[in-house]
Short mmCIF file of C-alpha atoms in Angstrom, two decimals:
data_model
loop_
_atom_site.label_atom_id
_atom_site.label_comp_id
_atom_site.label_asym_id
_atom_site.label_seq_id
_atom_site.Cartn_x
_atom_site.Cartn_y
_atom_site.Cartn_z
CA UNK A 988 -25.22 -20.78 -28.68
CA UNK A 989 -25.25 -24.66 -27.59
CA UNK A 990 -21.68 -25.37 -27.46
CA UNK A 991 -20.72 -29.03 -25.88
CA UNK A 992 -20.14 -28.68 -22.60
CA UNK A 993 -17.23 -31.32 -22.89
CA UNK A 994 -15.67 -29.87 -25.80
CA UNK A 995 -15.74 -26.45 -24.59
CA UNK A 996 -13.68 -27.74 -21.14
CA UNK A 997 -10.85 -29.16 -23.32
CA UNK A 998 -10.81 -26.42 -25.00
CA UNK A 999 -10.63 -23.94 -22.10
CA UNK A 1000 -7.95 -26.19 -20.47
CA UNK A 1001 -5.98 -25.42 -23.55
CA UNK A 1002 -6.50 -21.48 -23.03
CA UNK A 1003 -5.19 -22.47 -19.08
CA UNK A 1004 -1.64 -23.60 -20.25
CA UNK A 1005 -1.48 -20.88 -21.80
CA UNK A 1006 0.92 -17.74 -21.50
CA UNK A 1007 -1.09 -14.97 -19.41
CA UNK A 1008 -0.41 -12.71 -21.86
CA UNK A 1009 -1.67 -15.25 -24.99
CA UNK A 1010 -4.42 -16.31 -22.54
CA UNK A 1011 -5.47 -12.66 -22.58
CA UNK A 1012 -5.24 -11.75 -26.04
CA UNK A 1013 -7.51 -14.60 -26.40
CA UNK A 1014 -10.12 -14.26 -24.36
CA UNK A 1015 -10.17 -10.16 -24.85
CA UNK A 1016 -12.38 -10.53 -28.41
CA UNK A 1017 -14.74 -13.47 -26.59
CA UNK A 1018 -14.68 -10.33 -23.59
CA UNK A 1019 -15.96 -7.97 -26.13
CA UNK A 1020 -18.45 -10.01 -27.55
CA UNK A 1021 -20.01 -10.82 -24.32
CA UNK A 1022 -20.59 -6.95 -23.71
CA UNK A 1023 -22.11 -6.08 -26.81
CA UNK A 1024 -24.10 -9.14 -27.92
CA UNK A 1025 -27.92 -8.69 -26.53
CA UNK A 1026 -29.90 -11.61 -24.51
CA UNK A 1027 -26.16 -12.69 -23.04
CA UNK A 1028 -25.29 -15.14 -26.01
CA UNK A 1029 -21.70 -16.16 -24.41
CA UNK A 1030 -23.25 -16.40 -20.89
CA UNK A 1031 -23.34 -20.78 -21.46
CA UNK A 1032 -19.40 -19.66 -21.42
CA UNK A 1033 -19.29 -18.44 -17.92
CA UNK A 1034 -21.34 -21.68 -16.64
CA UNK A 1035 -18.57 -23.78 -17.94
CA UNK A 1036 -14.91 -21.99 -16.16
CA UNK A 1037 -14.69 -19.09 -18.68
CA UNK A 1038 -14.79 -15.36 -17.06
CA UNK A 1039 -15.24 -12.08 -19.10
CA UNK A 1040 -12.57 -9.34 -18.42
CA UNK A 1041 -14.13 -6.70 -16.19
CA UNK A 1042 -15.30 -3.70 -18.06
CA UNK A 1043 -12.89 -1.27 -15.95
CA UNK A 1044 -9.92 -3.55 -16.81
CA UNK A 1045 -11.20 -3.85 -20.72
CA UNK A 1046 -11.69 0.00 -20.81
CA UNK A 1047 -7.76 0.85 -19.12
CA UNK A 1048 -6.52 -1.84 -21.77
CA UNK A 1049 -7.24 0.89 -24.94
CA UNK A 1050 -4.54 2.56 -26.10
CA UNK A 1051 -5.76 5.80 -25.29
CA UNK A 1052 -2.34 7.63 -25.46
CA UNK A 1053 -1.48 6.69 -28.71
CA UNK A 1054 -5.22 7.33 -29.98
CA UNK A 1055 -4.26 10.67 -28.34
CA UNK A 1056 -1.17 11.02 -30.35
CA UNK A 1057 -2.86 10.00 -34.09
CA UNK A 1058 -6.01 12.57 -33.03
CA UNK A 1059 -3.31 15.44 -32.23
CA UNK A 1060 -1.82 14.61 -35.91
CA UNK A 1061 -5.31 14.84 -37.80
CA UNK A 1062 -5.76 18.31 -35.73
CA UNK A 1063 -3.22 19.84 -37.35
CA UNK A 1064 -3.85 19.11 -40.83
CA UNK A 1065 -4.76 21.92 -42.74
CA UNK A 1066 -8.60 21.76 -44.31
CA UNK A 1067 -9.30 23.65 -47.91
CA UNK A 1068 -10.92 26.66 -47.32
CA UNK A 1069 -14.28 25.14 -48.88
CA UNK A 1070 -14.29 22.42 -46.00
CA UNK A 1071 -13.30 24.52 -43.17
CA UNK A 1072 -17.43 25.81 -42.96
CA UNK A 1073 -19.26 22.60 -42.91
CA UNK A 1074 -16.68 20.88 -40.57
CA UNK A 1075 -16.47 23.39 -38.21
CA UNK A 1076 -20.70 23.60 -38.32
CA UNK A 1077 -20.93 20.45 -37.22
CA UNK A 1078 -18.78 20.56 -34.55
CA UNK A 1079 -20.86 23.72 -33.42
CA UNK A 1080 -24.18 22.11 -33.95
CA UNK A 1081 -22.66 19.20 -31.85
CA UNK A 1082 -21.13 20.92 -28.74
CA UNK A 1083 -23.70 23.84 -28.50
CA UNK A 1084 -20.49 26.06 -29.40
CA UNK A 1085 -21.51 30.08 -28.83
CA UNK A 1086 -18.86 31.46 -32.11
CA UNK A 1087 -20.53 35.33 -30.99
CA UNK A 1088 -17.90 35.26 -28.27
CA UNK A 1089 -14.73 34.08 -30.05
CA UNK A 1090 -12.72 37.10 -30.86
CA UNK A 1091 -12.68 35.93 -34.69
CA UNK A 1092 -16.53 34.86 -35.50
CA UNK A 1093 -15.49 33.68 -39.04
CA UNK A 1094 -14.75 29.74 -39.72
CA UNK A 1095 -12.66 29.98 -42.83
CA UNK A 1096 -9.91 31.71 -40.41
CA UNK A 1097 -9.31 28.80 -38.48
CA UNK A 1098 -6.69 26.58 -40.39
CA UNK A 1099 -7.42 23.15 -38.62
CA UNK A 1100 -9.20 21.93 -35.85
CA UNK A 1101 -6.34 22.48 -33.58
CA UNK A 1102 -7.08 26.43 -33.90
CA UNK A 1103 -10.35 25.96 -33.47
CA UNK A 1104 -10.27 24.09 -30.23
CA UNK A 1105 -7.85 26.69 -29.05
CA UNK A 1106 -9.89 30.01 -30.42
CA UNK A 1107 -9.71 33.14 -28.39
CA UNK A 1108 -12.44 34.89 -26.87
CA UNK A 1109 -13.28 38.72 -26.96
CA UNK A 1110 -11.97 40.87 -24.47
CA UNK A 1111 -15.59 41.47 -22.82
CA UNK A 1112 -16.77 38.16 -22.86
CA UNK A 1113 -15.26 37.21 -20.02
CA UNK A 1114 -15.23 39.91 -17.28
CA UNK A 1115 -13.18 38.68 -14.24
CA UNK A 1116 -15.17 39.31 -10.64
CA UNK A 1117 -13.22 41.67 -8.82
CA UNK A 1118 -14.83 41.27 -5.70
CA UNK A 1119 -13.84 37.55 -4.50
CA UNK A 1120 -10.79 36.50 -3.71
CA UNK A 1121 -10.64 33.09 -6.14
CA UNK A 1122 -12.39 33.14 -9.33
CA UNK A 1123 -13.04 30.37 -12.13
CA UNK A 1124 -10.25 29.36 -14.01
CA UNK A 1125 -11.96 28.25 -17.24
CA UNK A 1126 -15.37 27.63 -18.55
CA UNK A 1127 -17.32 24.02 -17.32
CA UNK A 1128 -19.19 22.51 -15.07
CA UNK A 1129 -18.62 21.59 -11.15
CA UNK A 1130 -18.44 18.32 -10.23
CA UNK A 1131 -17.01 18.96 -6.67
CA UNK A 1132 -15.60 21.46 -3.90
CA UNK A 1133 -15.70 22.20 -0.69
CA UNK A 1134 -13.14 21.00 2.37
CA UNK A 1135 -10.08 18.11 2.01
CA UNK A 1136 -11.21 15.65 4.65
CA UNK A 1137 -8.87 12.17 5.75
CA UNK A 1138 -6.13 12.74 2.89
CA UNK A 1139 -9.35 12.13 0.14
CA UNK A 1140 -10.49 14.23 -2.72
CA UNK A 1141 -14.24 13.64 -4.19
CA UNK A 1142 -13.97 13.77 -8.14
CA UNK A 1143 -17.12 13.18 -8.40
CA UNK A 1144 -19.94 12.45 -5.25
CA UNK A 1145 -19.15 9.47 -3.44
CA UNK A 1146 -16.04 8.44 -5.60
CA UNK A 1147 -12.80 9.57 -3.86
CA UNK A 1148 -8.71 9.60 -4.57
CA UNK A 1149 -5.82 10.02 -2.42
CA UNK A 1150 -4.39 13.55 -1.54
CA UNK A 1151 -0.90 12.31 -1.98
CA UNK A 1152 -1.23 9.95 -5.06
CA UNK A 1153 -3.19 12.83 -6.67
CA UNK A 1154 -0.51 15.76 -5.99
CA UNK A 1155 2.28 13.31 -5.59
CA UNK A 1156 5.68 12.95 -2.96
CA UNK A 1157 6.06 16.41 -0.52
CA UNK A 1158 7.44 18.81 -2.66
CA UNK A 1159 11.14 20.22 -1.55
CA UNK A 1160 10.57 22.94 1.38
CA UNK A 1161 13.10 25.10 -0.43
CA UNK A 1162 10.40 25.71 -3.40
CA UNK A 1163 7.38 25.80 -0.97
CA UNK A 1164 6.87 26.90 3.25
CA UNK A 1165 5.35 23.62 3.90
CA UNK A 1166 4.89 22.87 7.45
CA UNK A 1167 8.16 20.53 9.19
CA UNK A 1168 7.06 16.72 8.38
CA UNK A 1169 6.89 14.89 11.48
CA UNK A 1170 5.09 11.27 12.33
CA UNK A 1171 2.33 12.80 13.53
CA UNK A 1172 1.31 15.34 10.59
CA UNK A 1173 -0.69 13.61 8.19
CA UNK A 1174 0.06 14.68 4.57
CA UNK A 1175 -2.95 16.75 4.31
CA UNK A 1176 -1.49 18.70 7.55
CA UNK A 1177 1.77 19.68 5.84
CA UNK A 1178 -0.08 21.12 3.06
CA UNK A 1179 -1.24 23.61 5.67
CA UNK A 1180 1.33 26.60 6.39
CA UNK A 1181 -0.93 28.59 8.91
CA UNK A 1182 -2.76 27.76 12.10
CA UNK A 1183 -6.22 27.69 11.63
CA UNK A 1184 -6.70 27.26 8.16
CA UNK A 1185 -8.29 24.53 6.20
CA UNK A 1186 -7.64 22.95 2.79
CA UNK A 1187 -10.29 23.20 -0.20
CA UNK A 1188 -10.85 21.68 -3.40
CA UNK A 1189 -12.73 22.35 -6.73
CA UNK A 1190 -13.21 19.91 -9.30
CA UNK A 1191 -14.29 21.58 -12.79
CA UNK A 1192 -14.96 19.48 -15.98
CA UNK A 1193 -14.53 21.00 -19.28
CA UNK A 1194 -16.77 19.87 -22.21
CA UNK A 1195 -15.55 20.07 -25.83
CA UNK A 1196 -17.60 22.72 -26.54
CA UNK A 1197 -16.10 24.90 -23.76
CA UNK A 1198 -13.54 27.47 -24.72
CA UNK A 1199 -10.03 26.05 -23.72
CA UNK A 1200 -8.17 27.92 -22.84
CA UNK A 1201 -7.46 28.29 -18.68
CA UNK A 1202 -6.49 31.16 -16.49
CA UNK A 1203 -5.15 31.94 -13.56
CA UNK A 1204 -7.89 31.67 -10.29
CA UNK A 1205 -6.46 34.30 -8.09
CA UNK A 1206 -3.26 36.49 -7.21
CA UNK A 1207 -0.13 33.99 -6.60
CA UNK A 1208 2.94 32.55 -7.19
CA UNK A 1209 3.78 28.95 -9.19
CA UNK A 1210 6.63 27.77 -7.46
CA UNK A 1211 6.97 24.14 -8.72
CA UNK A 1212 5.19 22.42 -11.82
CA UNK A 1213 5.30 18.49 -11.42
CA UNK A 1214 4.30 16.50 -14.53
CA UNK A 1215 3.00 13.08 -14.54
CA UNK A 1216 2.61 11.19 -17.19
CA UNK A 1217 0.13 8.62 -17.08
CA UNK A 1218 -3.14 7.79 -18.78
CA UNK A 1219 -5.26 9.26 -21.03
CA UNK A 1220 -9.07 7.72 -20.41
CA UNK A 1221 -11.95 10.18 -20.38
CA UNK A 1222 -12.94 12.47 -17.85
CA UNK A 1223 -16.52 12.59 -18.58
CA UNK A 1224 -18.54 12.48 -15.43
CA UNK A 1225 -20.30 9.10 -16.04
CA UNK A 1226 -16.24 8.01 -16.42
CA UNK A 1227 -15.15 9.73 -13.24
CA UNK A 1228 -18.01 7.59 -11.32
CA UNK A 1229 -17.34 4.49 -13.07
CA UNK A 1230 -13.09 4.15 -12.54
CA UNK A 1231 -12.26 4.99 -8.88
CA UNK A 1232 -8.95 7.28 -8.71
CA UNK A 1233 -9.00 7.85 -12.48
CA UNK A 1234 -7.43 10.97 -12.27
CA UNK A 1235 -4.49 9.73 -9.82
CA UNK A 1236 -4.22 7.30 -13.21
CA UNK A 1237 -4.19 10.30 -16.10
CA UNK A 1238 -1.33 12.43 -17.21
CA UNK A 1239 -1.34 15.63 -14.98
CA UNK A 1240 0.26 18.79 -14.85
CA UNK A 1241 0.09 19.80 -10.68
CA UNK A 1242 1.54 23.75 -10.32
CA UNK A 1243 2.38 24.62 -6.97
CA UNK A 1244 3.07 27.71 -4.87
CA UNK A 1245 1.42 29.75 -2.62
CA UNK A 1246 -0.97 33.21 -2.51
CA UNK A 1247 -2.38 35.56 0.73
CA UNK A 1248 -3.32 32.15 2.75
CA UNK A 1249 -1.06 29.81 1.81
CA UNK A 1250 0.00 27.09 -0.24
CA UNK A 1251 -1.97 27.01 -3.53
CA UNK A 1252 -2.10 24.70 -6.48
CA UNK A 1253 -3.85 24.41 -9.73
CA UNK A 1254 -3.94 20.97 -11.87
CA UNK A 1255 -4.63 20.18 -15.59
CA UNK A 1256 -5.62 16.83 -15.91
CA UNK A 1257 -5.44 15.48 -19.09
CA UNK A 1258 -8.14 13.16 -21.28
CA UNK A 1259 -8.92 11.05 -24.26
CA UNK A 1260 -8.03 13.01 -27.42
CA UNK A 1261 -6.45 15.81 -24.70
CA UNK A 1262 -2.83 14.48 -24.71
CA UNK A 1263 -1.21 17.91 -25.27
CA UNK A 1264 -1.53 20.41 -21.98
CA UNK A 1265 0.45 23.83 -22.61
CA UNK A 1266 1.58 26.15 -19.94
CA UNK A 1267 2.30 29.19 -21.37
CA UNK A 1268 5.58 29.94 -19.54
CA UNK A 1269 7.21 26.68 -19.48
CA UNK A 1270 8.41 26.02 -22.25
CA UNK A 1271 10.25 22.46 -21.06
CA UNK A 1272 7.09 20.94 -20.40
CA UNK A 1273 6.15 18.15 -23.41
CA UNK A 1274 3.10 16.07 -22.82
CA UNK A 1275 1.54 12.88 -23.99
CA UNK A 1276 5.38 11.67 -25.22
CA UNK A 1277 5.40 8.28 -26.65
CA UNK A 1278 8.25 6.89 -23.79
CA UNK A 1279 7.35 6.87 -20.32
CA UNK A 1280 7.19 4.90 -17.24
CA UNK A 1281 4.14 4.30 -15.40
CA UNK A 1282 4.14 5.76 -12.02
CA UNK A 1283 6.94 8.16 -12.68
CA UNK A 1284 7.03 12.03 -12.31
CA UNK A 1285 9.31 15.13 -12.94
CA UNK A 1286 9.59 17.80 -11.23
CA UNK A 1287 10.97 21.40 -12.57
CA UNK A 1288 11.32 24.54 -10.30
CA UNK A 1289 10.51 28.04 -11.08
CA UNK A 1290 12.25 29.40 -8.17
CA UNK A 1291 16.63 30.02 -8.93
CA UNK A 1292 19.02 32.20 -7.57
CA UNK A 1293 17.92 35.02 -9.54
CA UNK A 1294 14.02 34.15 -9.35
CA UNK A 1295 13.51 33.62 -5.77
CA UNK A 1296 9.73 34.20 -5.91
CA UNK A 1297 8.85 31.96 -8.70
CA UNK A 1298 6.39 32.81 -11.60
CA UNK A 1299 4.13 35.57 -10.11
CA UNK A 1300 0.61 34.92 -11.70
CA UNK A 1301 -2.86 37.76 -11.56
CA UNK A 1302 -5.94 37.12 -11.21
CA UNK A 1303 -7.58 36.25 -14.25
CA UNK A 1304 -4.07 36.33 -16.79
CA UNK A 1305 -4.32 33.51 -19.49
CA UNK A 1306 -2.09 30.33 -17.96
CA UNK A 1307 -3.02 27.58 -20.43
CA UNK A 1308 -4.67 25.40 -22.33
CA UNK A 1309 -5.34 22.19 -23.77
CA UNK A 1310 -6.20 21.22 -27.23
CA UNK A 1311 -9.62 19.41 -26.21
CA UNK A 1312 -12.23 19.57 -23.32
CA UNK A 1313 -10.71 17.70 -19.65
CA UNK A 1314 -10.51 18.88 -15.96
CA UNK A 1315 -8.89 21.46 -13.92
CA UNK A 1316 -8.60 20.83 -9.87
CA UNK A 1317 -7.60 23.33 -7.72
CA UNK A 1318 -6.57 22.36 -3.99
CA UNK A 1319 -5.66 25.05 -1.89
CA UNK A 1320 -5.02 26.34 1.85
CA UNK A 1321 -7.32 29.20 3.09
CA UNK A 1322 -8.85 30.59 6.71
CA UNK A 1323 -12.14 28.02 7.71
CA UNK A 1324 -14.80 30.91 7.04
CA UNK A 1325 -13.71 30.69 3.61
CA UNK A 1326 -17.02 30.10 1.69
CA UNK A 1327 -17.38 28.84 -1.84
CA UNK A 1328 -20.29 30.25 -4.11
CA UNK A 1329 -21.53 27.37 -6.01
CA UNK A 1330 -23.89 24.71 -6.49
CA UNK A 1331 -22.20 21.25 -7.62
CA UNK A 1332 -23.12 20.19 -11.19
CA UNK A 1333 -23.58 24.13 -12.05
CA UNK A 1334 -22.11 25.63 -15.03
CA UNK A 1335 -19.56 28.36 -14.62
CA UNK A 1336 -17.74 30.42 -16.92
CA UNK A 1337 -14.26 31.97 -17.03
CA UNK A 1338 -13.70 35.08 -14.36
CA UNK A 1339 -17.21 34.02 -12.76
CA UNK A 1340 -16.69 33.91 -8.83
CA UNK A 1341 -15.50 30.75 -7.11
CA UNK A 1342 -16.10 31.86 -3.41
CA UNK A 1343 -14.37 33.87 -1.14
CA UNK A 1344 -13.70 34.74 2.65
#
């Protein structure tokens, strides 16, 4: 494309008065263009004052929350019996889906694609480890653990987010033991209740062709749920190393409380096409809602006068879900020759063993 130099400068000082916003809407189609044309066809553009919008900024600038929304919708439409087969075969063929484990094996009892996102497995297909002290919470893949180190959480290797941003302000010490805040405890060392003990994290990514449903990962009790609502951009790995804090930016459901060691928390992150995350015993909680303000949070507490312990959860008993494959991350306080039994990038499965002391 041989564009006049001379012409194309008037015109771009034109696109400079411009609004911001109008300059944006624009330039975004010329942006798109740029990244999907081959041999760099628009690249005489950049030698003349014109610059692309990055792909990161391009990529937050979808609507993913109300592409959330429409895909939620088309889930619960019912299918005809007669299409309920072939869709649902496809899907299966697609994700590597294993039906010989859900508790009902035949497609035409699955309504819509909502129930079949959210099928149940049979009893014995998941049998929860009985020897280690923290178990899986849901089927997936790691993409991190270990120790908390500087305030900074890896969600993938090399690619870190902030402690605080992630879990949000210190939660009230009337819902959780957390240490006295003073100027020199960082807030990685309020976390920690007990002297000597370190705090862990596992990052585990759920594909669409995991089951979804999630459980709980050891014996405690959910004190405080904090919901943020935020994003909705994918969670895939490739994602996760491209967009650094992405899941500081994504709606999030953080429970808090504490088990045997200490303070304890479990997170649902939500995801493209993943706007609705359920907690089975909060019934309050409403995700992906069409009003919110960025940066904000709510906070709801489990503990009352007549419930001073909060929600006690077992090992293994069903927690949640959510209606499509995302992340769970579970940050939590225990003793330093706590040891975790994995490999990062493994597959794990529900009730298999996380690590132990």
């Amino acid at each position: 494309l041989q564009f006049p130099q001379l012409a194309l400068r008037r015109r771009l000082g034109q696109l400079s008065c411009m609004s911001r916003p109008a300059l944006k809407l624009r330039s975004w189609p010329l942006t798109i263009l740029y990244y999907l044309l081959p041999f760099g066809a628009l690249k005489p553009l950049t030698r003349v004052g014109w610059r692309p919008v990055s792909r990161v900024a391009l990529y937050k600038s979808v609507p993913t929350r109300l592409l959330s929304r429409a895909w939620g919708r088309l889930n619960q439409v019912e299918l005809p019996t007669w299409l309920r087969k072939p869709v649902y075969s496809l899907y299966i063929w697609t994700f590597g889906v294993n039906m010989k484990e859900a508790a009902v094996e035949d497609l035409h009892h699955y309504r819509n694609l909502s129930e079949f996102f959210r099928r149940k497995l049979k009893p014995q297909a998941r049998p929860v480890c009985c020897l280690h002290s923290v178990i899986s919470p849901s089927d997936g893949k790691i993409l991190n653990f270990g120790q908390v180190k500087n305030c900074e959480v890896e969600q993938v290797k090399g690619v870190t987010y902030s402690l605080e941003s992630f879990l949000g302000p210190r939660i009230s010490t009337e819902d959780l033991h957390f240490r006295e805040a003073s100027p020199g405890n960082s807030f990685q060392q309020q976390l920690v209740t007990k002297e000597g003990n370190e705090l862990y994290h596992c990052v585990i990514y759920l594909a669409p062709g995991d089951y979804h449903c999630f459980h709980s990962p050891t014996d405690w009790k959910v004190s405080h749920r904090r919901h943020f609502p935020g994003s909705l951009m994918s969670v895939n790995p490739g994602v996760a190393r491209w967009i650094k804090e992405l899941f500081c930016h994504n709606e999030r459901v953080v429970l808090t409380g504490d088990w045997k060691h200490g303070f304890f928390s479990l997170t649902a992150v939500g995801a493209t096409n993943v706007g609705s995350i359920r907690i089975y015993f909060d019934q309050d909680l409403h995700t992906n809602s069409p009003f919110y303000s960025k940066g904000s949070y709510n906070d709801f507490s489990f503990v009352s006068n007549n419930n001073k312990e909060g929600i006690p959860m077992r090992k293994g008993e069903h927690l949640g879900e959510f209606n499509l494959g995302s992340t769970i991350v579970l940050i939590f306080e225990a003793p330093k020759d706590f040891k975790f039994h994995l490999k990062a990038g493994q597959k794990i499965r529900f009730g298999e063993a996380l690590g132990s002391l």
